[in-house]
Short mmCIF file of C-alpha atoms in Angstrom, two decimals:
data_model
loop_
_atom_site.label_atom_id
_atom_site.label_comp_id
_atom_site.label_asym_id
_atom_site.label_seq_id
_atom_site.Cartn_x
_atom_site.Cartn_y
_atom_site.Cartn_z
CA MET A 1 30.57 16.26 51.59
CA VAL A 2 30.26 13.22 53.81
CA SER A 3 27.64 11.68 51.51
CA LYS A 4 29.85 12.20 48.46
CA ILE A 5 32.81 10.59 50.14
CA SER A 6 30.73 7.65 51.36
CA PHE A 7 29.24 7.16 47.88
CA LYS A 8 32.70 7.21 46.25
CA ALA A 9 33.88 4.71 48.82
CA LEU A 10 31.32 2.19 47.54
CA THR A 11 32.30 -0.45 45.03
CA LEU A 12 31.29 -0.06 41.38
CA ARG A 13 28.53 -2.65 41.82
CA ALA A 14 27.13 -0.86 44.87
CA GLN A 15 27.31 2.54 43.17
CA MET A 16 25.43 1.25 40.14
CA ALA A 17 22.82 -0.41 42.37
CA VAL A 18 22.19 2.83 44.29
CA PHE A 19 22.15 4.89 41.12
CA SER A 20 19.77 2.47 39.38
CA PHE A 21 17.45 2.43 42.42
CA PHE A 22 16.97 6.19 42.41
CA LEU A 23 16.86 6.34 38.62
CA VAL A 24 14.11 3.73 38.39
CA LEU A 25 12.25 5.37 41.28
CA LEU A 26 12.41 8.76 39.56
CA VAL A 27 11.32 7.33 36.20
CA VAL A 28 8.42 5.40 37.73
CA VAL A 29 7.19 8.37 39.79
CA ILE A 30 7.41 10.91 36.97
CA GLY A 31 6.14 8.46 34.36
CA GLY A 32 3.32 7.29 36.60
CA PHE A 33 2.24 10.86 37.30
CA PHE A 34 1.97 11.72 33.61
CA VAL A 35 0.25 8.42 32.82
CA ILE A 36 -2.34 8.93 35.56
CA GLN A 37 -2.90 12.50 34.46
CA LYS A 38 -3.42 11.33 30.89
CA VAL A 39 -5.81 8.61 32.07
CA THR A 40 -7.77 11.22 34.02
CA LEU A 41 -8.14 13.40 30.93
CA VAL A 42 -9.21 10.44 28.81
CA VAL A 43 -11.78 9.42 31.43
CA GLU A 44 -13.13 12.97 31.61
CA GLU A 45 -13.38 13.11 27.82
CA GLU A 46 -15.21 9.78 27.65
CA MET A 47 -17.53 10.78 30.48
CA GLY A 48 -18.26 14.06 28.73
CA LEU A 49 -19.20 12.32 25.49
CA ARG A 50 -21.38 9.93 27.44
CA ALA A 51 -23.12 12.82 29.21
CA VAL A 52 -23.73 14.56 25.86
CA ALA A 53 -25.31 11.39 24.47
CA ILE A 54 -27.64 11.10 27.48
CA ALA A 55 -28.55 14.79 27.33
CA ARG A 56 -29.30 14.60 23.60
CA THR A 57 -31.55 11.60 24.18
CA LEU A 58 -33.54 13.45 26.84
CA ALA A 59 -33.70 16.64 24.75
CA GLN A 60 -35.34 14.67 21.94
CA MET A 61 -38.09 13.17 24.14
CA ASP A 62 -41.57 14.57 23.40
CA GLU A 63 -42.62 14.42 27.07
CA ILE A 64 -39.77 16.76 27.98
CA LYS A 65 -40.33 19.05 24.97
CA ASP A 66 -44.04 19.33 25.73
CA HIS A 67 -43.80 19.99 29.46
CA VAL A 68 -40.64 22.10 29.91
CA GLY A 69 -41.57 25.69 30.67
CA VAL A 70 -45.18 24.65 31.41
CA PRO A 71 -46.44 25.14 34.98
CA GLY A 72 -46.52 21.77 36.73
CA GLY A 73 -44.51 20.22 33.93
CA TRP A 74 -41.96 18.93 36.42
CA GLU A 75 -44.40 16.19 37.41
CA TYR A 76 -43.87 14.64 33.97
CA ILE A 77 -40.22 15.52 33.53
CA GLN A 78 -38.85 14.57 36.99
CA PRO A 79 -39.78 10.85 36.81
CA ILE A 80 -38.22 10.51 33.36
CA ALA A 81 -35.03 12.30 34.44
CA GLU A 82 -34.66 10.28 37.64
CA LYS A 83 -35.34 7.01 35.89
CA THR A 84 -32.71 7.83 33.31
CA ARG A 85 -30.25 9.01 35.98
CA LEU A 86 -30.55 5.82 37.93
CA ALA A 87 -30.31 3.68 34.80
CA THR A 88 -27.20 5.40 33.46
CA GLY A 89 -25.46 6.05 36.76
CA VAL A 90 -24.86 9.74 36.14
CA ALA A 91 -24.63 12.12 39.08
CA TYR A 92 -27.55 14.34 38.16
CA ILE A 93 -29.90 15.33 35.35
CA VAL A 94 -31.32 18.86 35.44
CA VAL A 95 -33.90 20.13 32.94
CA LEU A 96 -34.24 23.95 32.71
CA ASP A 97 -36.60 26.23 30.90
CA MET A 98 -35.49 29.45 29.27
CA GLU A 99 -35.90 31.25 32.59
CA ARG A 100 -33.37 28.88 34.23
CA ILE A 101 -36.09 27.26 36.35
CA ARG A 102 -35.36 23.63 37.26
CA PHE A 103 -37.91 21.03 36.11
CA SER A 104 -35.86 18.10 37.44
CA HIS A 105 -33.18 17.57 40.03
CA PRO A 106 -31.94 14.67 42.23
CA VAL A 107 -32.85 16.85 45.23
CA ARG A 108 -36.62 17.44 44.93
CA ASP A 109 -36.50 20.62 47.05
CA ARG A 110 -34.52 22.36 44.29
CA ILE A 111 -37.16 21.73 41.63
CA GLY A 112 -38.88 24.98 40.66
CA LYS A 113 -35.91 27.05 41.77
CA GLU A 114 -33.52 29.00 39.54
CA PHE A 115 -30.32 27.37 38.19
CA THR A 116 -27.62 29.82 39.26
CA ASP A 117 -24.57 28.36 37.51
CA LEU A 118 -23.24 30.84 34.98
CA ASP A 119 -22.04 28.01 32.66
CA VAL A 120 -25.61 27.66 31.38
CA GLY A 121 -25.55 30.99 29.57
CA ALA A 122 -24.18 29.64 26.29
CA ALA A 123 -26.61 26.71 26.34
CA LEU A 124 -29.56 29.15 26.60
CA ALA A 125 -28.15 30.73 23.45
CA ASN A 126 -28.69 27.48 21.51
CA HIS A 127 -25.10 26.06 22.01
CA GLU A 128 -24.17 22.48 22.90
CA TYR A 129 -20.98 21.97 24.91
CA ILE A 130 -19.19 20.27 27.79
CA SER A 131 -17.83 22.00 30.88
CA ARG A 132 -16.04 20.92 34.02
CA ALA A 133 -16.71 22.25 37.49
CA GLU A 134 -16.16 21.51 41.15
CA GLY A 135 -19.51 21.22 42.88
CA VAL A 136 -20.86 20.09 46.21
CA MET A 137 -20.86 16.50 44.96
CA GLY A 138 -17.29 16.67 43.70
CA HIS A 139 -15.48 17.17 40.42
CA ALA A 140 -18.00 16.86 37.60
CA THR A 141 -18.08 16.87 33.82
CA ARG A 142 -21.30 18.43 32.57
CA ALA A 143 -23.00 18.30 29.18
CA PHE A 144 -25.31 21.17 28.14
CA VAL A 145 -27.74 20.35 25.30
CA PRO A 146 -30.51 22.76 24.14
CA ILE A 147 -34.15 21.53 23.95
CA LYS A 148 -35.67 22.56 20.64
CA VAL A 149 -39.17 22.36 19.21
CA GLU A 150 -40.86 23.18 15.92
CA GLU A 151 -38.22 21.22 14.02
CA GLY A 152 -35.39 22.90 15.89
CA THR A 153 -36.38 26.45 15.11
CA ARG A 154 -37.26 27.43 18.67
CA GLN A 155 -35.45 26.66 21.94
CA VAL A 156 -37.58 25.96 24.99
CA GLY A 157 -34.99 24.82 27.53
CA VAL A 158 -31.74 23.04 28.35
CA VAL A 159 -30.83 19.53 29.54
CA VAL A 160 -27.84 19.42 31.89
CA VAL A 161 -26.29 16.00 32.58
CA GLY A 162 -23.51 15.83 35.19
CA VAL A 163 -21.06 12.97 35.61
CA LEU A 164 -18.71 12.81 38.57
CA THR A 165 -15.12 12.24 37.37
CA PRO A 166 -12.16 11.49 39.60
CA ASN A 167 -9.23 13.91 39.76
CA THR A 168 -5.58 12.82 39.50
CA MET A 169 -5.19 12.04 43.18
CA GLN A 170 -8.40 10.03 43.24
CA VAL A 171 -7.25 8.00 40.24
CA LEU A 172 -3.89 7.46 41.91
CA HIS A 173 -5.61 6.29 45.06
CA LYS A 174 -7.75 3.84 43.09
CA VAL A 175 -4.78 2.34 41.25
CA SER A 176 -2.33 2.61 44.14
CA LEU A 177 -1.93 -1.17 44.37
CA GLU A 178 -1.05 -1.42 40.70
CA VAL A 179 1.30 1.58 40.93
CA TYR A 180 3.11 0.20 43.96
CA SER A 181 3.39 -3.21 42.33
CA PHE A 182 4.80 -1.65 39.17
CA LEU A 183 7.21 0.42 41.25
CA VAL A 184 8.48 -2.62 43.16
CA VAL A 185 8.84 -4.71 39.98
CA GLY A 186 10.62 -1.83 38.25
CA LEU A 187 13.02 -1.39 41.16
CA ILE A 188 13.78 -5.12 41.25
CA ILE A 189 14.41 -5.23 37.50
CA GLY A 190 16.56 -2.11 37.74
CA LEU A 191 18.62 -3.51 40.60
CA VAL A 192 19.12 -6.88 38.92
CA GLY A 193 20.00 -5.19 35.63
CA SER A 194 22.45 -2.84 37.32
CA LEU A 195 24.15 -5.71 39.15
CA LEU A 196 24.49 -7.72 35.92
CA LEU A 197 25.77 -4.66 34.08
CA ALA A 198 28.25 -3.90 36.85
CA ARG A 199 29.49 -7.50 36.77
CA ASN A 200 30.02 -7.36 33.00
CA ILE A 201 31.75 -3.99 33.25
CA LYS A 202 34.06 -5.25 36.00
CA ARG A 203 34.81 -8.35 33.97
CA ALA A 204 35.75 -6.12 31.03
CA MET A 205 37.91 -4.06 33.42
CA PHE A 206 39.72 -7.19 34.68
CA SER A 207 37.75 -7.13 37.98
CA MET A 208 39.26 -3.80 38.99
CA GLU A 209 37.53 -0.79 40.48
CA PRO A 210 37.64 2.53 38.56
CA GLU A 211 40.02 3.98 41.18
CA GLU A 212 42.42 1.07 40.64
CA ILE A 213 42.31 1.56 36.87
CA ALA A 214 42.95 5.29 37.28
CA ARG A 215 45.91 4.62 39.58
CA ILE A 216 47.40 2.02 37.24
CA LEU A 217 46.88 4.34 34.27
CA GLN A 218 48.71 7.14 36.08
CA GLU A 219 51.56 4.80 37.01
CA ARG A 220 51.83 3.38 33.48
CA THR A 221 51.71 6.87 31.98
CA ALA A 222 54.50 8.04 34.29
CA ILE A 223 56.60 4.98 33.40
CA PHE A 224 55.80 5.39 29.71
CA GLN A 225 56.83 9.04 29.69
CA SER A 226 60.02 8.40 31.68
CA MET A 227 61.33 5.73 29.30
CA GLY A 228 64.63 6.52 27.64
CA GLU A 229 63.42 5.04 24.38
CA GLY A 230 60.96 6.81 22.11
CA VAL A 231 57.64 4.99 21.65
CA VAL A 232 55.09 5.59 18.89
CA ALA A 233 51.84 3.63 18.47
CA ILE A 234 49.41 3.71 15.55
CA ASP A 235 45.90 2.37 14.95
CA THR A 236 44.61 0.34 12.00
CA ARG A 237 44.34 3.53 9.92
CA SER A 238 48.05 4.28 10.49
CA ARG A 239 47.22 7.29 12.64
CA ILE A 240 49.31 8.08 15.71
CA THR A 241 47.52 7.20 18.95
CA VAL A 242 50.34 7.35 21.50
CA LEU A 243 53.62 9.28 21.54
CA ASN A 244 55.85 9.57 24.60
CA ASP A 245 58.28 12.36 25.51
CA GLY A 246 61.27 10.26 24.41
CA ALA A 247 59.88 9.98 20.88
CA ARG A 248 58.91 13.65 20.89
CA ASN A 249 62.48 14.67 21.76
CA LEU A 250 64.10 12.20 19.37
CA LEU A 251 61.81 13.21 16.49
CA LYS A 252 62.16 16.89 17.42
CA LEU A 253 58.41 17.49 17.55
CA ASP A 254 56.92 20.58 19.19
CA ASP A 255 53.19 20.26 18.54
CA ASP A 256 50.73 17.49 19.33
CA VAL A 257 50.74 14.92 16.53
CA ALA A 258 48.16 12.52 17.97
CA GLY A 259 45.62 11.60 15.32
CA ARG A 260 47.88 12.52 12.40
CA PRO A 261 49.04 9.92 9.81
CA VAL A 262 52.37 8.48 10.93
CA ALA A 263 53.81 8.94 7.42
CA GLU A 264 53.50 12.71 7.84
CA VAL A 265 55.43 12.69 11.11
CA ILE A 266 58.00 9.98 10.25
CA PRO A 267 58.19 10.03 6.43
CA ASN A 268 60.31 6.87 6.02
CA THR A 269 58.66 4.80 8.72
CA LYS A 270 57.80 1.17 8.10
CA LEU A 271 55.07 0.90 10.75
CA PRO A 272 52.24 0.60 8.15
CA ARG A 273 54.12 -2.37 6.69
CA VAL A 274 53.95 -4.12 10.06
CA LEU A 275 50.17 -3.57 10.06
CA GLU A 276 49.94 -5.29 6.68
CA THR A 277 52.28 -8.21 7.32
CA GLY A 278 51.64 -8.74 11.02
CA GLU A 279 55.33 -9.64 11.42
CA PRO A 280 57.62 -7.92 13.96
CA GLU A 281 60.82 -6.22 12.80
CA HIS A 282 63.66 -5.97 15.30
CA ASN A 283 66.85 -3.90 15.50
CA GLN A 284 66.35 -2.03 12.24
CA GLU A 285 68.26 1.15 11.44
CA LEU A 286 66.34 4.25 10.41
CA LEU A 287 67.45 7.75 9.45
CA ILE A 288 65.26 10.39 11.09
CA LYS A 289 66.13 14.05 10.63
CA ASP A 290 69.89 13.42 10.31
CA THR A 291 69.84 11.03 13.28
CA ILE A 292 70.39 7.28 12.89
CA VAL A 293 68.15 5.35 15.28
CA ILE A 294 67.69 1.69 16.11
CA THR A 295 64.01 0.80 15.92
CA ASN A 296 61.87 -2.20 16.81
CA ARG A 297 58.42 -2.50 15.26
CA VAL A 298 55.80 -5.00 16.44
CA PRO A 299 52.08 -5.45 15.70
CA VAL A 300 49.55 -5.06 18.51
CA LYS A 301 47.09 -7.96 18.59
CA VAL A 302 43.89 -8.36 20.61
CA ASP A 303 42.17 -11.76 20.43
CA GLY A 304 44.30 -12.61 17.41
CA LEU A 305 43.32 -9.49 15.45
CA ILE A 306 45.79 -6.73 14.60
CA VAL A 307 44.52 -3.48 16.13
CA GLY A 308 47.65 -1.38 15.68
CA ALA A 309 51.43 -1.33 15.78
CA VAL A 310 54.12 0.02 18.11
CA ALA A 311 57.62 1.23 17.32
CA THR A 312 60.44 1.98 19.75
CA PHE A 313 63.35 4.25 18.85
CA ARG A 314 66.79 4.72 20.33
CA ASP A 315 69.67 6.87 19.13
CA LYS A 316 72.23 4.57 17.52
CA THR A 317 75.05 6.58 19.08
CA GLU A 318 73.82 5.58 22.55
CA VAL A 319 73.37 1.96 21.47
CA ASN A 320 76.87 1.85 20.01
CA ALA A 321 78.34 3.33 23.18
CA LEU A 322 76.67 0.65 25.30
CA ALA A 323 77.63 -2.10 22.84
CA GLU A 324 81.24 -0.98 22.75
CA GLU A 325 81.40 -0.90 26.52
CA LEU A 326 79.84 -4.36 26.75
CA THR A 327 82.09 -5.74 24.00
CA GLY A 328 85.18 -4.42 25.74
CA ILE A 329 84.16 -5.97 29.03
CA LYS A 330 83.34 -9.34 27.45
CA ALA A 331 86.61 -9.39 25.53
CA PHE A 332 88.53 -8.54 28.68
CA VAL A 333 86.77 -11.24 30.71
CA GLU A 334 87.33 -13.87 28.00
CA ALA A 335 90.99 -12.91 27.67
CA GLN A 336 91.45 -13.10 31.42
CA ARG A 337 89.76 -16.50 31.57
CA VAL A 338 91.85 -17.97 28.78
CA GLN A 339 95.02 -16.37 30.08
CA ASN A 340 94.37 -17.65 33.57
CA HIS A 341 93.83 -21.17 32.25
CA GLU A 342 96.98 -21.00 30.12
CA TYR A 343 99.14 -19.61 32.91
CA MET A 344 97.89 -22.25 35.33
CA ASN A 345 99.07 -24.93 32.90
CA LYS A 346 102.43 -23.20 32.51
CA LEU A 347 102.84 -22.79 36.25
CA HIS A 348 102.14 -26.50 36.70
CA THR A 349 104.81 -27.25 34.10
CA ILE A 350 107.34 -24.99 35.83
CA ALA A 351 106.46 -26.47 39.22
CA GLY A 352 106.96 -29.98 37.83
CA LEU A 353 110.39 -29.12 36.37
CA ILE A 354 111.47 -27.60 39.69
CA GLN A 355 110.29 -30.66 41.61
CA LEU A 356 112.35 -32.80 39.23
CA LYS A 357 115.27 -30.40 39.91
CA HIS A 358 115.54 -29.54 36.23
CA TYR A 359 116.31 -25.96 37.00
CA GLU A 360 117.94 -25.06 33.70
CA GLN A 361 115.02 -26.49 31.71
CA ALA A 362 112.60 -24.56 33.93
CA MET A 363 114.50 -21.32 33.27
CA ASP A 364 114.57 -21.98 29.51
CA TYR A 365 110.83 -22.69 29.53
CA VAL A 366 110.12 -19.42 31.37
CA PHE A 367 112.25 -17.46 28.89
CA ASP A 368 110.54 -19.15 25.92
CA ILE A 369 106.97 -18.40 27.00
CA THR A 370 107.91 -14.87 28.04
CA GLU A 371 109.58 -14.19 24.70
CA GLU A 372 106.60 -15.60 22.78
CA GLN A 373 104.10 -13.52 24.73
CA GLN A 374 106.21 -10.40 24.37
CA LYS A 375 106.47 -10.88 20.61
CA ILE A 376 102.75 -11.17 20.01
CA THR A 377 101.94 -8.37 22.46
CA SER A 378 104.53 -6.10 20.86
CA LEU A 379 103.28 -6.90 17.35
CA VAL A 380 99.64 -6.20 18.16
CA SER A 381 100.24 -3.08 20.25
CA LYS A 382 102.54 -1.50 17.65
CA ARG A 383 100.64 -2.44 14.48
CA VAL A 384 97.03 -2.11 15.65
CA ASN A 385 96.21 1.35 17.01
CA ASP A 386 92.69 0.54 18.22
CA TYR A 387 92.66 -0.76 21.77
CA ARG A 388 89.39 -2.71 21.38
CA LEU A 389 90.56 -4.59 18.29
CA ALA A 390 94.02 -5.10 19.82
CA GLY A 391 92.52 -6.48 23.01
CA MET A 392 90.26 -8.80 21.03
CA LEU A 393 93.22 -10.12 18.96
CA LEU A 394 95.27 -10.85 22.09
CA GLY A 395 92.27 -12.61 23.61
CA LYS A 396 91.81 -14.70 20.45
CA TYR A 397 95.54 -15.51 20.45
CA ALA A 398 95.23 -16.88 23.99
CA ARG A 399 92.07 -18.72 22.97
CA ALA A 400 93.91 -20.29 20.00
CA LYS A 401 96.72 -21.45 22.30
CA GLU A 402 94.14 -23.11 24.50
CA LEU A 403 92.59 -24.88 21.48
CA LYS A 404 96.06 -25.81 20.18
CA ILE A 405 95.49 -23.73 17.05
CA ASN A 406 98.33 -21.85 15.38
CA PHE A 407 97.00 -18.29 15.17
CA ILE A 408 99.14 -16.24 12.78
CA ILE A 409 98.89 -12.45 12.75
CA ASP A 410 100.57 -11.06 9.64
CA PRO A 411 103.50 -8.85 10.71
CA SER A 412 102.71 -6.46 7.84
CA SER A 413 99.32 -5.68 9.35
CA TYR A 414 98.81 -2.06 10.18
CA LEU A 415 95.84 -0.06 11.42
CA SER A 416 96.15 3.59 12.34
CA LYS A 417 93.49 5.49 14.25
CA LEU A 418 90.05 4.55 12.96
CA PRO A 419 88.18 7.21 10.97
CA SER A 420 84.85 8.44 12.34
CA THR A 421 83.04 6.54 9.59
CA ILE A 422 84.14 3.15 10.97
CA SER A 423 82.95 2.05 14.38
CA SER A 424 85.50 0.31 16.60
CA ASN A 425 82.74 -1.86 17.98
CA ALA A 426 81.64 -2.85 14.46
CA LEU A 427 85.20 -3.78 13.52
CA VAL A 428 85.51 -5.96 16.63
CA ILE A 429 82.20 -7.68 15.78
CA VAL A 430 83.36 -8.45 12.22
CA ALA A 431 86.88 -9.63 13.13
CA GLY A 432 85.78 -11.53 16.24
CA ASN A 433 83.05 -13.50 14.46
CA LEU A 434 85.24 -14.32 11.45
CA LEU A 435 88.06 -15.55 13.71
CA GLU A 436 85.68 -17.62 15.83
CA ASN A 437 84.28 -19.25 12.68
CA ALA A 438 87.83 -19.95 11.49
CA PHE A 439 88.71 -21.56 14.84
CA ASP A 440 85.62 -23.78 14.55
CA ALA A 441 86.62 -24.77 11.01
CA VAL A 442 90.09 -26.06 11.98
CA ARG A 443 89.45 -27.32 15.49
CA THR A 444 89.05 -30.93 14.36
CA GLU A 445 91.70 -30.85 11.62
CA VAL A 446 95.12 -32.49 11.79
CA GLU A 447 97.92 -30.51 13.40
CA ASP A 448 99.49 -29.04 10.24
CA LYS A 449 96.07 -27.71 9.14
CA ARG A 450 95.04 -26.43 12.56
CA LYS A 451 96.03 -22.84 11.82
CA VAL A 452 94.28 -19.49 11.22
CA PHE A 453 95.68 -16.42 9.48
CA PHE A 454 94.69 -12.79 10.16
CA LYS A 455 95.71 -9.61 8.38
CA ILE A 456 94.46 -6.03 8.41
CA ILE A 457 95.89 -3.22 6.28
CA GLU A 458 95.00 0.26 5.15
CA THR A 459 95.11 1.37 1.53
CA GLU A 460 94.09 4.62 -0.07
CA GLY A 461 90.37 4.93 0.62
CA GLU A 462 89.91 1.37 1.93
CA LEU A 463 90.43 -0.82 4.96
CA ILE A 464 91.06 -4.49 4.08
CA MET A 465 90.82 -7.42 6.50
CA GLU A 466 91.68 -11.03 5.66
CA VAL A 467 90.82 -14.07 7.76
CA ARG A 468 91.87 -17.48 6.46
CA ASP A 469 91.59 -21.02 7.75
CA TRP A 470 92.81 -24.39 6.48
CA GLY A 471 89.61 -26.25 7.29
CA SER A 472 87.31 -28.33 5.10
CA GLY A 473 85.98 -25.27 3.27
CA ILE A 474 82.47 -24.29 2.15
CA LYS A 475 80.36 -26.33 -0.25
CA GLN A 476 79.81 -24.96 -3.73
CA GLY A 477 76.75 -22.71 -3.94
CA LEU A 478 76.65 -21.78 -0.24
CA GLU A 479 78.87 -18.69 -0.51
CA GLN A 480 75.92 -16.31 0.02
CA LYS A 481 73.62 -18.60 2.02
CA ILE A 482 76.10 -18.75 4.92
CA PHE A 483 75.29 -15.09 5.66
CA GLU A 484 71.56 -15.75 6.15
CA HIS A 485 70.11 -15.56 9.63
CA GLY A 486 69.96 -19.00 11.25
CA PHE A 487 71.87 -20.86 8.53
CA SER A 488 74.60 -23.11 9.92
CA THR A 489 76.35 -26.38 9.15
CA LYS A 490 77.15 -26.86 12.85
CA GLY A 491 73.74 -27.82 14.21
CA GLN A 492 71.06 -25.92 16.12
CA ALA A 493 71.45 -22.66 18.06
CA ARG A 494 74.04 -21.44 15.54
CA GLY A 495 73.96 -19.34 12.34
CA ILE A 496 74.16 -15.91 13.96
CA GLY A 497 77.82 -14.89 13.61
CA LEU A 498 78.12 -14.46 9.83
CA PHE A 499 74.65 -12.90 9.66
CA LEU A 500 75.80 -10.33 12.22
CA VAL A 501 78.99 -9.76 10.18
CA GLN A 502 76.99 -9.10 7.00
CA LYS A 503 74.53 -6.79 8.78
CA THR A 504 77.37 -4.83 10.41
CA LEU A 505 79.19 -4.44 7.09
CA ASN A 506 76.01 -3.27 5.38
CA SER A 507 75.66 -0.46 7.90
CA MET A 508 79.18 0.73 6.95
CA LYS A 509 78.83 0.19 3.16
CA GLY A 510 81.31 -2.63 3.51
CA ASP A 511 81.73 -5.80 1.48
CA ILE A 512 82.85 -9.37 2.16
CA GLN A 513 84.12 -11.90 -0.37
CA VAL A 514 84.44 -15.67 0.11
CA GLN A 515 87.55 -17.13 -1.59
CA ARG A 516 88.85 -20.70 -1.95
CA PRO A 517 92.67 -20.89 -1.85
CA GLU A 518 94.28 -23.66 -3.91
CA ASP A 519 95.73 -25.37 -0.86
CA GLY A 520 92.30 -25.64 0.80
CA GLY A 521 90.32 -23.85 3.42
CA VAL A 522 88.46 -20.54 3.14
CA MET A 523 89.59 -16.93 3.03
CA MET A 524 87.21 -14.14 4.01
CA VAL A 525 88.19 -10.76 2.55
CA VAL A 526 86.49 -7.73 4.09
CA THR A 527 86.64 -4.33 2.41
CA LEU A 528 85.52 -1.18 4.20
CA PRO A 529 85.43 2.22 2.46
CA VAL A 530 87.03 5.06 4.38
CA GLY A 531 85.41 8.50 4.30
CA MET A 532 81.76 7.56 3.51
CA GLN A 533 79.08 8.75 5.91
CA LEU A 534 77.34 6.09 7.94
CA GLY A 535 73.64 5.52 7.39
CA ASP A 536 73.46 6.73 3.77
CA ASP A 537 71.47 3.64 2.88
CA THR A 538 69.71 3.36 6.18
CA ASP A 539 66.26 3.78 4.73
CA GLU A 540 66.95 1.24 2.02
CA ASN A 541 68.22 -1.32 4.48
CA ASP A 542 65.39 -0.52 6.82
#
């Protein structure tokens, strides 16, 4: 257990070096053993063939044929055998007659004595062959060749030629220097290769150890799964590769969908389109199983190549709730800022009148501003029964006073409780942006044209909103272009408001018309249907 822990504690480079060392050592030892064994067999085979050739040569000599088996014949045979043995370097040459009596031998005392090795039996039966045996001189390969006379019809003896051959250990001992050199070179190459490989692997892993990558992966997975938004990723074949719990819950999926085509899981998804175009798509609405979601889709690029795409989903109801809360806070803060600025000016005026001891004028001024504020507050609170829109209108009224713009709210305006098909936040976005554009249009006009008109009424099946200004108007042919994202006649960093108005109206099946009154300026007429379900065209708009 200690060795395992200490090995795991090593760096990736050290682990690969140790592993490569033992791997190369094992390969060299096992490979070397089999190579040496094969070399030994080849040497034995070659030595055997050589011994057969020598034995055949001797068996064909007339001196040996004539004197084998003849008393005293060894005196002729022994010199020939010894001369041949010394010339060829074989271990021994033994000539036998059919009674197994030696007629030659390296040890002269054994001449005339019986050859007791049982391997000679087949040779006495007119067979030629090679055998291997362990004798007093060592491991030997022996060739047995019959001696025949009368044109090979009668056998008179046998020639035995023995060649000492090394065994595996002897071969290993002889080539030990080469083996050790090969082992050292192999280990060095293995170590260098493992270090280079480890360096390249670490470079590919951003110089992190496997444990660090595993920890980061666990942390990222935990974060990924705990996200409130649903996340779906696909590969270049439009197959799902990643799906978090948020997406699983939002899409109401029970089984594992990894590896399946995204079109099967999200039928009206546009993720494959992002793969084709390579362009991100932000804040798009999508209808998924009776739930309207806000989705962002972006391509995933590695080294400039698109390798997939990722989509995030969030329930539009949650987004609207957050947006409405944020819109209400922003409207309240803006109203408070403007109101504070206006009241500071009025307080300075009252303070100045008091210092001048114009008490009656100060009282009249207080009554005038109080009456004016009460009138507009009463009108808005009684005629507009949506607190967000009412708060926004009062804030815009204070803003208009600050800009010295005459903001007129039609007394005939009336809005009851909004139906569920019209979002209060959406209505505030539309009215707020149209009014802000109208303020911008008249801000630089002369006093009698520095005015903005607002009206909202309900009819049977429709909600109509009118916003008019007496500014310089819109050039001919730009009636639709003004609603494009980024288009503006007011310079850079503009061109968002009317685009947002158009997008918001589209989500509610609404419509906006641009009109040119005869006495100048522009009138925006918004029509919203009452009673139509939101998101009916979500897929089309998406």
